[in-house]
PDB file of C-alpha atoms in Angstrom:
ATOM      1  CA  ALA A 210       0.000   0.000   0.000  1.00  0.00           C
ATOM      2  CA  TYR A 211       2.766   2.427   0.947  1.00  0.00           C
ATOM      3  CA  THR A 212       5.101   1.916  -2.011  1.00  0.00           C
ATOM      4  CA  GLU A 213       2.240   1.874  -4.513  1.00  0.00           C
ATOM      5  CA  ARG A 214       0.302   4.715  -2.835  1.00  0.00           C
ATOM      6  CA  ASP A 215      -2.751   2.456  -3.053  1.00  0.00           C
ATOM      7  CA  VAL A 216      -5.752   3.480  -0.931  1.00  0.00           C
ATOM      8  CA  ALA A 217      -7.582   0.183  -1.589  1.00  0.00           C
ATOM      9  CA  LYS A 218      -4.649  -1.859  -0.281  1.00  0.00           C
ATOM     10  CA  ALA A 219      -4.314   0.449   2.707  1.00  0.00           C
ATOM     11  CA  GLU A 220      -7.986  -0.075   3.511  1.00  0.00           C
ATOM     12  CA  ASP A 221      -7.567  -3.858   3.196  1.00  0.00           C
ATOM     13  CA  VAL A 222      -4.669  -3.760   5.663  1.00  0.00           C
ATOM     14  CA  ARG A 223      -6.699  -1.622   8.045  1.00  0.00           C
ATOM     15  CA  LEU A 224      -9.665  -3.983   7.985  1.00  0.00           C
ATOM     16  CA  ARG A 225      -7.499  -7.067   8.543  1.00  0.00           C
ATOM     17  CA  ASP A 226      -6.213  -5.737  11.863  1.00  0.00           C
ATOM     18  CA  GLU A 227      -9.307  -7.173  13.535  1.00  0.00           C
ATOM     19  CA  GLU A 228      -8.335 -10.617  12.213  1.00  0.00           C
ATOM     20  CA  VAL A 229      -4.907 -10.304  13.861  1.00  0.00           C
ATOM     21  CA  ASP A 230      -6.527  -9.187  17.122  1.00  0.00           C
ATOM     22  CA  GLN A 231      -8.891 -12.174  17.093  1.00  0.00           C
ATOM     23  CA  MET A 232      -6.001 -14.580  16.507  1.00  0.00           C
ATOM     24  CA  TYR A 233      -4.125 -13.054  19.433  1.00  0.00           C
ATOM     25  CA  THR A 234      -7.121 -13.274  21.774  1.00  0.00           C
ATOM     26  CA  GLY A 235      -7.702 -16.925  20.830  1.00  0.00           C
ATOM     27  CA  LEU A 236      -4.057 -17.809  21.366  1.00  0.00           C
ATOM     28  CA  PHE A 237      -4.056 -15.948  24.680  1.00  0.00           C
ATOM     29  CA  ARG A 238      -7.000 -18.034  25.930  1.00  0.00           C
ATOM     30  CA  GLU A 239      -5.449 -21.268  24.692  1.00  0.00           C
ATOM     31  CA  LEU A 240      -2.096 -20.594  26.346  1.00  0.00           C
ATOM     32  CA  LEU A 241      -3.779 -19.675  29.632  1.00  0.00           C
ATOM     33  CA  THR A 242      -5.646 -22.969  29.516  1.00  0.00           C
ATOM     34  CA  TYR A 243      -2.403 -24.915  28.932  1.00  0.00           C
ATOM     35  CA  MET A 244      -0.763 -23.161  31.887  1.00  0.00           C
ATOM     36  CA  MET A 245      -3.702 -23.969  34.162  1.00  0.00           C
ATOM     37  CA  GLU A 246      -3.755 -27.610  33.088  1.00  0.00           C
ATOM     38  CA  ASP A 247      -0.006 -28.168  33.388  1.00  0.00           C
ATOM     39  CA  PRO A 248       2.063 -25.726  35.445  1.00  0.00           C
ATOM     40  CA  LYS A 249       5.248 -27.094  33.832  1.00  0.00           C
ATOM     41  CA  THR A 250       4.250 -25.212  30.660  1.00  0.00           C
ATOM     42  CA  ILE A 251       4.107 -21.794  32.351  1.00  0.00           C
ATOM     43  CA  THR A 252       7.601 -20.660  31.308  1.00  0.00           C
ATOM     44  CA  THR A 253       7.196 -21.709  27.692  1.00  0.00           C
ATOM     45  CA  CYS A 254       3.660 -20.367  27.431  1.00  0.00           C
ATOM     46  CA  THR A 255       4.710 -17.056  28.970  1.00  0.00           C
ATOM     47  CA  HIS A 256       7.380 -16.639  26.299  1.00  0.00           C
ATOM     48  CA  LEU A 257       4.808 -17.460  23.632  1.00  0.00           C
ATOM     49  CA  LEU A 258       2.402 -14.906  25.124  1.00  0.00           C
ATOM     50  CA  PHE A 259       5.057 -12.202  24.780  1.00  0.00           C
ATOM     51  CA  VAL A 260       5.738 -13.219  21.181  1.00  0.00           C
ATOM     52  CA  ALA A 261       2.023 -13.211  20.371  1.00  0.00           C
ATOM     53  CA  LYS A 262       1.523  -9.796  21.986  1.00  0.00           C
ATOM     54  CA  ASN A 263       4.427  -8.334  20.032  1.00  0.00           C
ATOM     55  CA  VAL A 264       3.030  -9.702  16.767  1.00  0.00           C
ATOM     56  CA  GLU A 265      -0.344  -8.162  17.632  1.00  0.00           C
ATOM     57  CA  ARG A 266       1.367  -4.814  18.302  1.00  0.00           C
ATOM     58  CA  MET A 267       3.167  -5.052  14.952  1.00  0.00           C
ATOM     59  CA  GLY A 268      -0.240  -5.450  13.356  1.00  0.00           C
ATOM     60  CA  ASP A 269      -1.395  -2.292  15.121  1.00  0.00           C
ATOM     61  CA  HIS A 270       1.644  -0.361  13.885  1.00  0.00           C
ATOM     62  CA  ILE A 271       1.144  -1.633  10.332  1.00  0.00           C
ATOM     63  CA  THR A 272      -2.475  -0.517  10.543  1.00  0.00           C
ATOM     64  CA  ASN A 273      -1.325   2.941  11.630  1.00  0.00           C
ATOM     65  CA  VAL A 274       0.911   3.126   8.547  1.00  0.00           C
ATOM     66  CA  ALA A 275      -2.016   2.045   6.364  1.00  0.00           C
ATOM     67  CA  GLU A 276      -4.161   4.816   7.842  1.00  0.00           C
ATOM     68  CA  GLN A 277      -1.393   7.326   7.138  1.00  0.00           C
ATOM     69  CA  VAL A 278      -1.134   6.090   3.532  1.00  0.00           C
ATOM     70  CA  HIS A 279      -4.890   6.515   3.149  1.00  0.00           C
ATOM     71  CA  PHE A 280      -4.647  10.119   4.343  1.00  0.00           C
ATOM     72  CA  MET A 281      -1.492  10.838   2.339  1.00  0.00           C
ATOM     73  CA  VAL A 282      -3.065   9.669  -0.927  1.00  0.00           C
ATOM     74  CA  SER A 283      -6.687  10.774  -0.503  1.00  0.00           C
ATOM     75  CA  GLY A 284      -6.329  13.745   1.821  1.00  0.00           C
ATOM     76  CA  GLU A 285      -9.102  12.269   3.965  1.00  0.00           C
ATOM     77  CA  ARG A 286      -9.150  10.208   7.111  1.00  0.00           C
ATOM     78  CA  ALA A 287     -10.308   6.611   6.926  1.00  0.00           C
ATOM     79  CA  ALA A 288     -14.116   6.296   6.856  1.00  0.00           C
ATOM     80  CA  ASP A 289     -14.568   4.855  10.341  1.00  0.00           C
ATOM     81  CA  VAL A 290     -12.649   4.139  13.473  1.00  0.00           C
ATOM     82  CA  ARG A 291     -11.149   0.680  13.382  1.00  0.00           C
ATOM     83  CA  PRO A 292     -12.424  -1.729  15.994  1.00  0.00           C
ATOM     84  CA  LYS A 293     -10.163  -2.725  18.840  1.00  0.00           C
ATOM     85  CA  GLY A 294     -10.320  -6.499  18.674  1.00  0.00           C
ATOM     86  CA  ASP A 295      -7.756  -7.330  21.338  1.00  0.00           C
ATOM     87  CA  ARG A 296     -10.035  -8.600  24.085  1.00  0.00           C
ATOM     88  CA  SER A 297      -7.337 -10.440  26.068  1.00  0.00           C
ATOM     89  CA  SER A 298      -7.638  -8.050  29.019  1.00  0.00           C
ATOM     90  CA  PHE A 299     -11.247  -9.213  29.406  1.00  0.00           C
ATOM     91  CA  THR A 300     -10.434 -12.922  29.110  1.00  0.00           C
ATOM     92  CA  VAL A 301     -11.367 -15.149  32.018  1.00  0.00           C
ATOM     93  CA  VAL A 302     -10.562 -18.838  31.955  1.00  0.00           C
ATOM     94  CA  GLU A 303     -12.406 -20.756  34.634  1.00  0.00           C
ATOM     95  CA  PRO A 304     -10.645 -23.762  36.173  1.00  0.00           C
ATOM     96  CA  GLU A 305     -12.455 -27.024  35.791  1.00  0.00           C
ATOM     97  CA  ALA A 306     -14.330 -28.172  38.881  1.00  0.00           C
ATOM     98  CA  PRO A 307     -12.665 -31.147  40.558  1.00  0.00           C
ATOM     99  CA  GLU A 308     -14.373 -34.431  39.926  1.00  0.00           C
ATOM    100  CA  THR A 309     -16.319 -35.749  42.873  1.00  0.00           C
ATOM    101  CA  GLY A 310     -16.600 -39.438  43.489  1.00  0.00           C
ATOM    102  CA  ALA A 311     -20.022 -41.081  43.654  1.00  0.00           C
ATOM    103  CA  SER A 312     -20.918 -42.066  47.221  1.00  0.00           C
TER     104      SER A 312
END
């Protein structure tokens, strides 16, 4: 989008940011579940959480560039405010209830 000064490509990049956010939120939930199920995975999963968060932030920065390209080429701001899809701060993973034996 940037090198070609292409508003359509910039808009496509901007709209795909939500997809990146959804992938991050799903991975966040999955890694939390692994850590709860097996505490031995906490170190590895924590490293993966940092990697995933940094990839999500890269997506946000790329989206910012796409919005700047849109303005640079068209002279207008993007039509709407992009949604913030990163919902990881609202994620709650409930531990499974312990099994009770039949009496």
